[in-house]
Coordinates of C-alpha atoms in Angstrom, one line a residue:
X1 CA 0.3 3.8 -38.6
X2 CA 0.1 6.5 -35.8
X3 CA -2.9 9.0 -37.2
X4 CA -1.5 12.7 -36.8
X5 CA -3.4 16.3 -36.1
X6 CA -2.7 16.2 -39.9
X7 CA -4.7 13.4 -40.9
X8 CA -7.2 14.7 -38.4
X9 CA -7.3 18.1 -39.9
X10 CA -7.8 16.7 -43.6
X11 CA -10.3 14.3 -42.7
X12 CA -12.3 17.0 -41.5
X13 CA -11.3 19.7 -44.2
X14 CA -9.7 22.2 -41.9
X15 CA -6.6 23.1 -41.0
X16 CA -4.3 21.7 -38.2
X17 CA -4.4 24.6 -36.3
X18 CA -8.2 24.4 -35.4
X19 CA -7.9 20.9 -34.9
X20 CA -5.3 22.2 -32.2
X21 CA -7.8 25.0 -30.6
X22 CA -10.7 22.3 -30.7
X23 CA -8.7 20.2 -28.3
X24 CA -7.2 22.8 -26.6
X25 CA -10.1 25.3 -26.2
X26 CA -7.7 28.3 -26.6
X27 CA -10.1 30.2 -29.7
X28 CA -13.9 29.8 -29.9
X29 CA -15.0 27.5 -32.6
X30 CA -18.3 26.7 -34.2
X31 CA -20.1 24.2 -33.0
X32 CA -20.2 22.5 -36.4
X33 CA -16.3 22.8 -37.1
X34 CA -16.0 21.3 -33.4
X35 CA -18.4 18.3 -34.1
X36 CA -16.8 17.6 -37.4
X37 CA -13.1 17.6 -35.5
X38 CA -14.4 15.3 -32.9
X39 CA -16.3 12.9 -35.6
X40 CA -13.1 12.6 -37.1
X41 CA -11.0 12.5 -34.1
X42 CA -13.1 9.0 -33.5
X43 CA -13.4 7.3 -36.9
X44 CA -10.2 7.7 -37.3
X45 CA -8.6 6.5 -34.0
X46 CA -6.7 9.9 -33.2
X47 CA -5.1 9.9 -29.5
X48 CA -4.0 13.2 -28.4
X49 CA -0.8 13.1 -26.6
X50 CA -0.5 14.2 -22.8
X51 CA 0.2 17.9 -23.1
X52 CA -2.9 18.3 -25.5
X53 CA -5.3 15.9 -23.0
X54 CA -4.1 18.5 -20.4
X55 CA -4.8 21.9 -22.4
X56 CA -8.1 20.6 -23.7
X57 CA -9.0 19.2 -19.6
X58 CA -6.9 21.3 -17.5
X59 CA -5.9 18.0 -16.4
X60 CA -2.6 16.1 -16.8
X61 CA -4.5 12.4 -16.1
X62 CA -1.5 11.3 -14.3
X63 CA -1.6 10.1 -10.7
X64 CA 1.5 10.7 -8.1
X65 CA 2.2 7.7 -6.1
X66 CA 4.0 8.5 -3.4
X67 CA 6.0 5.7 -1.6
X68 CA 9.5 6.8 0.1
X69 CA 12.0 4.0 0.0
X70 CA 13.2 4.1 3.7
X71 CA 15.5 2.3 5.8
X72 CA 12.6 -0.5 6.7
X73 CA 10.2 -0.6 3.6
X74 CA 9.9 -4.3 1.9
X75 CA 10.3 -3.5 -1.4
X76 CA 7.9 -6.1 -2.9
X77 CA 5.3 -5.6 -0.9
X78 CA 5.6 -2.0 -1.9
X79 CA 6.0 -3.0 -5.6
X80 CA 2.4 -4.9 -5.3
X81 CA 0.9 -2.2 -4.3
X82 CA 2.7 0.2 -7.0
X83 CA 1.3 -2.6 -10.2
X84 CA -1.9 -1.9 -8.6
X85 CA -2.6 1.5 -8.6
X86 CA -0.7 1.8 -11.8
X87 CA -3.2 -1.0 -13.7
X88 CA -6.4 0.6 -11.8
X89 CA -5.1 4.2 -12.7
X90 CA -5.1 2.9 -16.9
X91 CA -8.2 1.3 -16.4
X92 CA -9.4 5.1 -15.7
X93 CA -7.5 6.4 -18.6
X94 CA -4.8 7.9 -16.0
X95 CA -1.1 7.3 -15.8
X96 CA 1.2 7.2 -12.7
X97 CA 4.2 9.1 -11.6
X98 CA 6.0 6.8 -9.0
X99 CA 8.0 9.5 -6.2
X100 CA 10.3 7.2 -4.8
X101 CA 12.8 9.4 -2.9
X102 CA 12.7 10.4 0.7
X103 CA 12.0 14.2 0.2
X104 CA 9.2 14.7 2.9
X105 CA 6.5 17.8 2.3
X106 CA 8.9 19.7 0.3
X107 CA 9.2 16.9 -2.4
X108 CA 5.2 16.5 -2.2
X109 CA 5.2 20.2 -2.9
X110 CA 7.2 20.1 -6.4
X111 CA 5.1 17.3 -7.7
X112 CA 1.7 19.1 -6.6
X113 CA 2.8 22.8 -7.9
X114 CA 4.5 21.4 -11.0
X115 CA 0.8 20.8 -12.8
X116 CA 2.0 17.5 -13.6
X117 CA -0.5 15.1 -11.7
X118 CA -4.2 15.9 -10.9
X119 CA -4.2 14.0 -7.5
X120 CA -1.5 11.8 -5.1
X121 CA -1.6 8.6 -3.4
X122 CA 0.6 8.4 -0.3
X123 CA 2.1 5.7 1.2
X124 CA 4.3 4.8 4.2
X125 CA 1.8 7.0 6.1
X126 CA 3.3 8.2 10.2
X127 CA 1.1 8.1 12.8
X128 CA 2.3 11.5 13.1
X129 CA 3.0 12.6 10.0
X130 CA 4.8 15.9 8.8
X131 CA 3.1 15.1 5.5
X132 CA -0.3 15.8 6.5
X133 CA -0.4 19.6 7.4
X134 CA 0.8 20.5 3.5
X135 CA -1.7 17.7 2.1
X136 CA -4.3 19.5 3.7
X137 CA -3.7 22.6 2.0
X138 CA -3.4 21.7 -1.3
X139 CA -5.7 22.6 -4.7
X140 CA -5.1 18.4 -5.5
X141 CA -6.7 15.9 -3.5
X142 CA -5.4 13.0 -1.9
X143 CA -5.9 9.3 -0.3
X144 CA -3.4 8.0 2.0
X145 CA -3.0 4.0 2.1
X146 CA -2.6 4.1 5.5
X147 CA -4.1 6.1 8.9
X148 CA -2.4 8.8 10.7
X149 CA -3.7 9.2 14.6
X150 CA -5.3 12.2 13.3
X151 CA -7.1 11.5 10.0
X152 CA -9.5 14.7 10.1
X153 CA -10.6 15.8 7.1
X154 CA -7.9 13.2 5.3
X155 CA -9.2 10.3 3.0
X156 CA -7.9 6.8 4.3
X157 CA -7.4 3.8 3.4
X158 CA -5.7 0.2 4.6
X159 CA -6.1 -3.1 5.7
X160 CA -7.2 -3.2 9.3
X161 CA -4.3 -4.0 11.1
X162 CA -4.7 -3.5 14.3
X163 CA -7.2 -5.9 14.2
X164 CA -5.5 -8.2 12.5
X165 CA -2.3 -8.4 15.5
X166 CA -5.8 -9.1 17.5
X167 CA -6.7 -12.0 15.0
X168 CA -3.1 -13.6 15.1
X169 CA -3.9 -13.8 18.6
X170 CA -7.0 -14.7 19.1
X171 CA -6.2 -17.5 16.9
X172 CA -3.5 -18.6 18.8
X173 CA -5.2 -18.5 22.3
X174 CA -8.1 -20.7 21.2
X175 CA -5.3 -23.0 20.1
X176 CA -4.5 -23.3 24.2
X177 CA -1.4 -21.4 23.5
X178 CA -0.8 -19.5 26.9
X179 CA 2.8 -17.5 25.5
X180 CA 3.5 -16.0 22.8
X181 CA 5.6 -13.5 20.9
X182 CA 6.0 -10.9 18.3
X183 CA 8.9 -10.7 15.7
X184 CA 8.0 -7.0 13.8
X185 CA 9.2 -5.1 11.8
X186 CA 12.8 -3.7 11.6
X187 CA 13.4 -1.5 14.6
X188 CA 13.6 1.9 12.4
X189 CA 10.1 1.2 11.4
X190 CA 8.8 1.4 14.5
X191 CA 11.2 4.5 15.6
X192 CA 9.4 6.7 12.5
X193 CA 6.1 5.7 14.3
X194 CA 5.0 4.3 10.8
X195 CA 1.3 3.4 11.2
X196 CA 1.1 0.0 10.4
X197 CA 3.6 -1.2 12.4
X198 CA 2.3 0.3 15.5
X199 CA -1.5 -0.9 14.8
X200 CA -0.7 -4.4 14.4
X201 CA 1.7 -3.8 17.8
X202 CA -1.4 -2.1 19.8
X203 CA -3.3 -4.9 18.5
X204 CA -1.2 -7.5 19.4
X205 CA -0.8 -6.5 23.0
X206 CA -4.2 -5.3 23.5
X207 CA -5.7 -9.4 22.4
X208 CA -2.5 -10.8 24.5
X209 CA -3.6 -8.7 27.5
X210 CA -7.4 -10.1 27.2
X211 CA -6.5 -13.0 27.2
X212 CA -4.1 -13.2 29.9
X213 CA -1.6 -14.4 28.0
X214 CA 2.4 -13.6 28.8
X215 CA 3.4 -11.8 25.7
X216 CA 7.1 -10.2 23.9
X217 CA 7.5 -8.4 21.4
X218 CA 11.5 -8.2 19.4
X219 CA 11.3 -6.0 15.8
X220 CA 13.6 -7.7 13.9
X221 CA 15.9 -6.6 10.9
X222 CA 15.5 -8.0 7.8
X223 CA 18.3 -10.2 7.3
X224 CA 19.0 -14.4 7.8
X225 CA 21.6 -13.0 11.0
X226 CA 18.9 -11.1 12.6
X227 CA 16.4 -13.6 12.7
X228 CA 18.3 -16.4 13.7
X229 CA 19.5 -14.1 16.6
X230 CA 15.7 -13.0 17.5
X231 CA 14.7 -17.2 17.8
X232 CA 17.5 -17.6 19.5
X233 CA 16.6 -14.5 22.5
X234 CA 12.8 -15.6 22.1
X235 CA 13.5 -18.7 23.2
X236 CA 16.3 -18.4 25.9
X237 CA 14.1 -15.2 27.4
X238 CA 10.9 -17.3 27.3
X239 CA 11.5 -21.0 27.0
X240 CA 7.6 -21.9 27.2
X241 CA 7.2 -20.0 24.2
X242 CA 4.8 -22.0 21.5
X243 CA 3.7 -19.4 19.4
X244 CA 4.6 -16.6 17.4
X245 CA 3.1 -13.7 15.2
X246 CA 5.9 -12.5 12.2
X247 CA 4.9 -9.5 10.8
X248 CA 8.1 -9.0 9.3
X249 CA 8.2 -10.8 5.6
X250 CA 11.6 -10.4 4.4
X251 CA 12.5 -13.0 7.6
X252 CA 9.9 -15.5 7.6
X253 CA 11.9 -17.9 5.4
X254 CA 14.9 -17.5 7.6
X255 CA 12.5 -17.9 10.7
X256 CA 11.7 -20.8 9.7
X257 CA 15.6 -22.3 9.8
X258 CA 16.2 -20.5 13.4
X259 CA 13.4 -22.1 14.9
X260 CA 13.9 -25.7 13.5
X261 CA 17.8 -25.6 13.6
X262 CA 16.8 -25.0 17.2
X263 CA 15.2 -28.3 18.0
X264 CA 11.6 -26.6 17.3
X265 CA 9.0 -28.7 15.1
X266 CA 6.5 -26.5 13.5
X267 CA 3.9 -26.7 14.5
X268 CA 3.7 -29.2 16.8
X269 CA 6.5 -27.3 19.2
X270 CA 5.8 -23.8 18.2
X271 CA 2.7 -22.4 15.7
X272 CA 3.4 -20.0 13.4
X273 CA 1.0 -16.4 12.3
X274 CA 1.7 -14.3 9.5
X275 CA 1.0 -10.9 8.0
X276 CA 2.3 -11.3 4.6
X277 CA 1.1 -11.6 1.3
X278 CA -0.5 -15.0 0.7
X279 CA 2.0 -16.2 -2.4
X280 CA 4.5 -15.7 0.6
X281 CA 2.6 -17.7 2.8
X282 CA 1.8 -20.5 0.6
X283 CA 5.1 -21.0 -1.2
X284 CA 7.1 -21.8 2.0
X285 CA 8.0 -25.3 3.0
X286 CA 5.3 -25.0 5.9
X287 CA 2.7 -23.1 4.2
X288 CA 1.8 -20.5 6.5
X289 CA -1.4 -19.6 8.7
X290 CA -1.4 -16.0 7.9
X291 CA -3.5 -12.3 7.3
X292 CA -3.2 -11.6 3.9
X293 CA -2.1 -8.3 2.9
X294 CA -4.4 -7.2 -0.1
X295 CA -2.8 -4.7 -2.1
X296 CA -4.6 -5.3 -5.4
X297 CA -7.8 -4.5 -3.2
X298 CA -6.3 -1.5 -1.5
X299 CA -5.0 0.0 -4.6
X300 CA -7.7 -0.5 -6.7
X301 CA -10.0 0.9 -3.8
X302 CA -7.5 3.9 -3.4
X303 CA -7.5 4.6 -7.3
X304 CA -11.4 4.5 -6.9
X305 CA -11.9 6.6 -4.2
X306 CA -9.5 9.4 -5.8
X307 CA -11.4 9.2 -9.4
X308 CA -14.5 10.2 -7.3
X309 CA -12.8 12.9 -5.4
X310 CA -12.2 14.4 -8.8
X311 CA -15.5 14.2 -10.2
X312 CA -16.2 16.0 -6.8
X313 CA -18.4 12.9 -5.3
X314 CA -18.5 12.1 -2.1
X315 CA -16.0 9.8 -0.5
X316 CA -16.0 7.9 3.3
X317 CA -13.0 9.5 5.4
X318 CA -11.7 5.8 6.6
X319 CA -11.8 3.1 5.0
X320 CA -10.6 -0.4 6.5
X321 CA -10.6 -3.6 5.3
X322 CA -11.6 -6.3 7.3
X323 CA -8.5 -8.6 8.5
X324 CA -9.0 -11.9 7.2
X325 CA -7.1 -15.1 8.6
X326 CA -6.5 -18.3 7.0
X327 CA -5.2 -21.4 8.5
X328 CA -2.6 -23.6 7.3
X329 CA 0.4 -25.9 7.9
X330 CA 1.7 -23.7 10.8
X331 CA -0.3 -23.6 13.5
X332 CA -1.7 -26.7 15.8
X333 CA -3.4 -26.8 19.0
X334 CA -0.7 -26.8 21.8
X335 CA 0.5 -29.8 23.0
X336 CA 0.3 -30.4 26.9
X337 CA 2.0 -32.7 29.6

């Protein structure tokens, strides 16, 4: 049975009232009364609901997640992230308030002046973004899962993906593989300057560049039509193409069908990179050599950080994980003559 303030209050012979000002603080009570409240409060299993947590705290214990939906946004990547922070948050006795709609600073303004969440996670993080000016002046703190180009006095966090585009090609040039391409994102991704995106681009070109290597680069929507049309203008634009860096999920299945329906063996015509999550990567018919992206680490982490923040520890302003590849089925040396 659910135990009540009632069964609280007789337990410890007082009335239900000063079992309420004990929790919320509102009247002074004796130290004795208050012990005896609290001594019942835990033999007896009492759990206060929300509104009482937040009178007796000034805190709510919820946590706003904030992830826009957007033209772009790979939903179940986004959804691994959400079932982390949500089971880190409980672990922490906090809740979280998904904010799913594409409202920009004045829908991060109603959840932080409605006193229903102590602090915000942010998501789909601009290398620009409008977001950051408002963050900065508000009484909750914050950690964005993600880095803007100017992260000053912000607390980040996200897998390291410039370095990973490097990675994907690094790996692929000590393969012998002398050109190669990458299929991104969709192209409204990369028009909203969404951090991510452009790291792993900058990366990309940056290890392509060092090593000399003839590179492309064609964002791709995410749909079977679209990627059978990007093989298709990869290949008939740069016919000594042999490998390829997808950092586009939603396609890599479809990817698969262009490139083989075009003649290609994989790999031993063309090896394959990933960004992805590594159930993706493993469950395809050619299991994947791919950069995992770790969103149980990097929400966990980001819950973490934000408990500190509200104990008033100390936090690091960036924090990256390392990008860590693993090969598979779908890359090969390249073959010559």
């Amino acid at each position: 049975m659910t135990v009540k303030i009632t069964d609280v209050a007789r337990h410890a012979g007082v009335s239900p009232s000063t079992v309420s000002y004990a929790l919320s603080g509102k009247r002074p009570i004796s130290a004795e009364t208050r012990a005896r409240v609290a001594a019942s409060i835990r033999e007896l299993g009492y759990r206060p609901h929300a509104g009482a947590r937040a009178l007796a705290s000034s805190k709510s214990n919820v946590l706003a997640m904030v992830v826009p939906l957007r033209a772009g946004i790979h939903v179940p990547v986004v959804m691994g992230f959400a079932v982390s922070v949500v089971t880190s948050a409980r672990a922490h006795d906090h809740d979280v308030l998904l904010v799913t709609q594409e409202e920009g600073e004045e829908g991060l303004r109603r959840v932080a002046e409605s006193a229903l969440v102590d602090a915000l996670i942010v998501m789909d993080v601009q290398l620009d973004d409008p977001r950051l000016p408002l963050l900065r002046t508000l009484d909750r703190p914050s950690v964005l899962i993600g880095f803007p180009s100017a992260a000053d006095g912000m607390t980040c966090i996200d897998l390291d993906f410039r370095a990973a585009g490097e990675v994907c090609v690094d790996h692929l040039a000590g393969l012998g593989h002398r050109v190669v391409g990458l299929i991104g994102s969709p192209p409204e991704v990369y028009v909203r300057q969404t951090s991510f995106a452009q790291r792993v681009l900058q990366g990309f070109t940056a290890a392509a560049t060092r090593h000399g290597m003839t590179s492309t680069v064609h964002p791709c929507e995410a749909t079977p039509a679209a990627a059978r049309e990007v093989a298709e203008r990869l290949l008939r634009e740069h016919p000594a193409l042999t490998g390829v860096v997808v950092h586009n999920e939603a396609v890599l299945d479809p990817l698969l069908d262009a490139f083989e329906h075009l003649g290609l063996r994989i790999p031993a015509d063309l090896s394959i990179t990933a960004l992805c999550p590594d159930d993706l990567a493993t469950s395809l018919r050619v299991p994947l050599t791919s950069i995992a992206i770790p969103s149980a680490e990097l929400g966990e982490q980001a819950v973490n950080l934000l408990m500190r923040k509200l104990d008033g520890a100390p936090v690091p302003e960036a924090t990256l994980l390392p990008a860590r590849l693993t090969p598979r089925a779908s890359t090969a040396h390249r073959l010559t003559g």
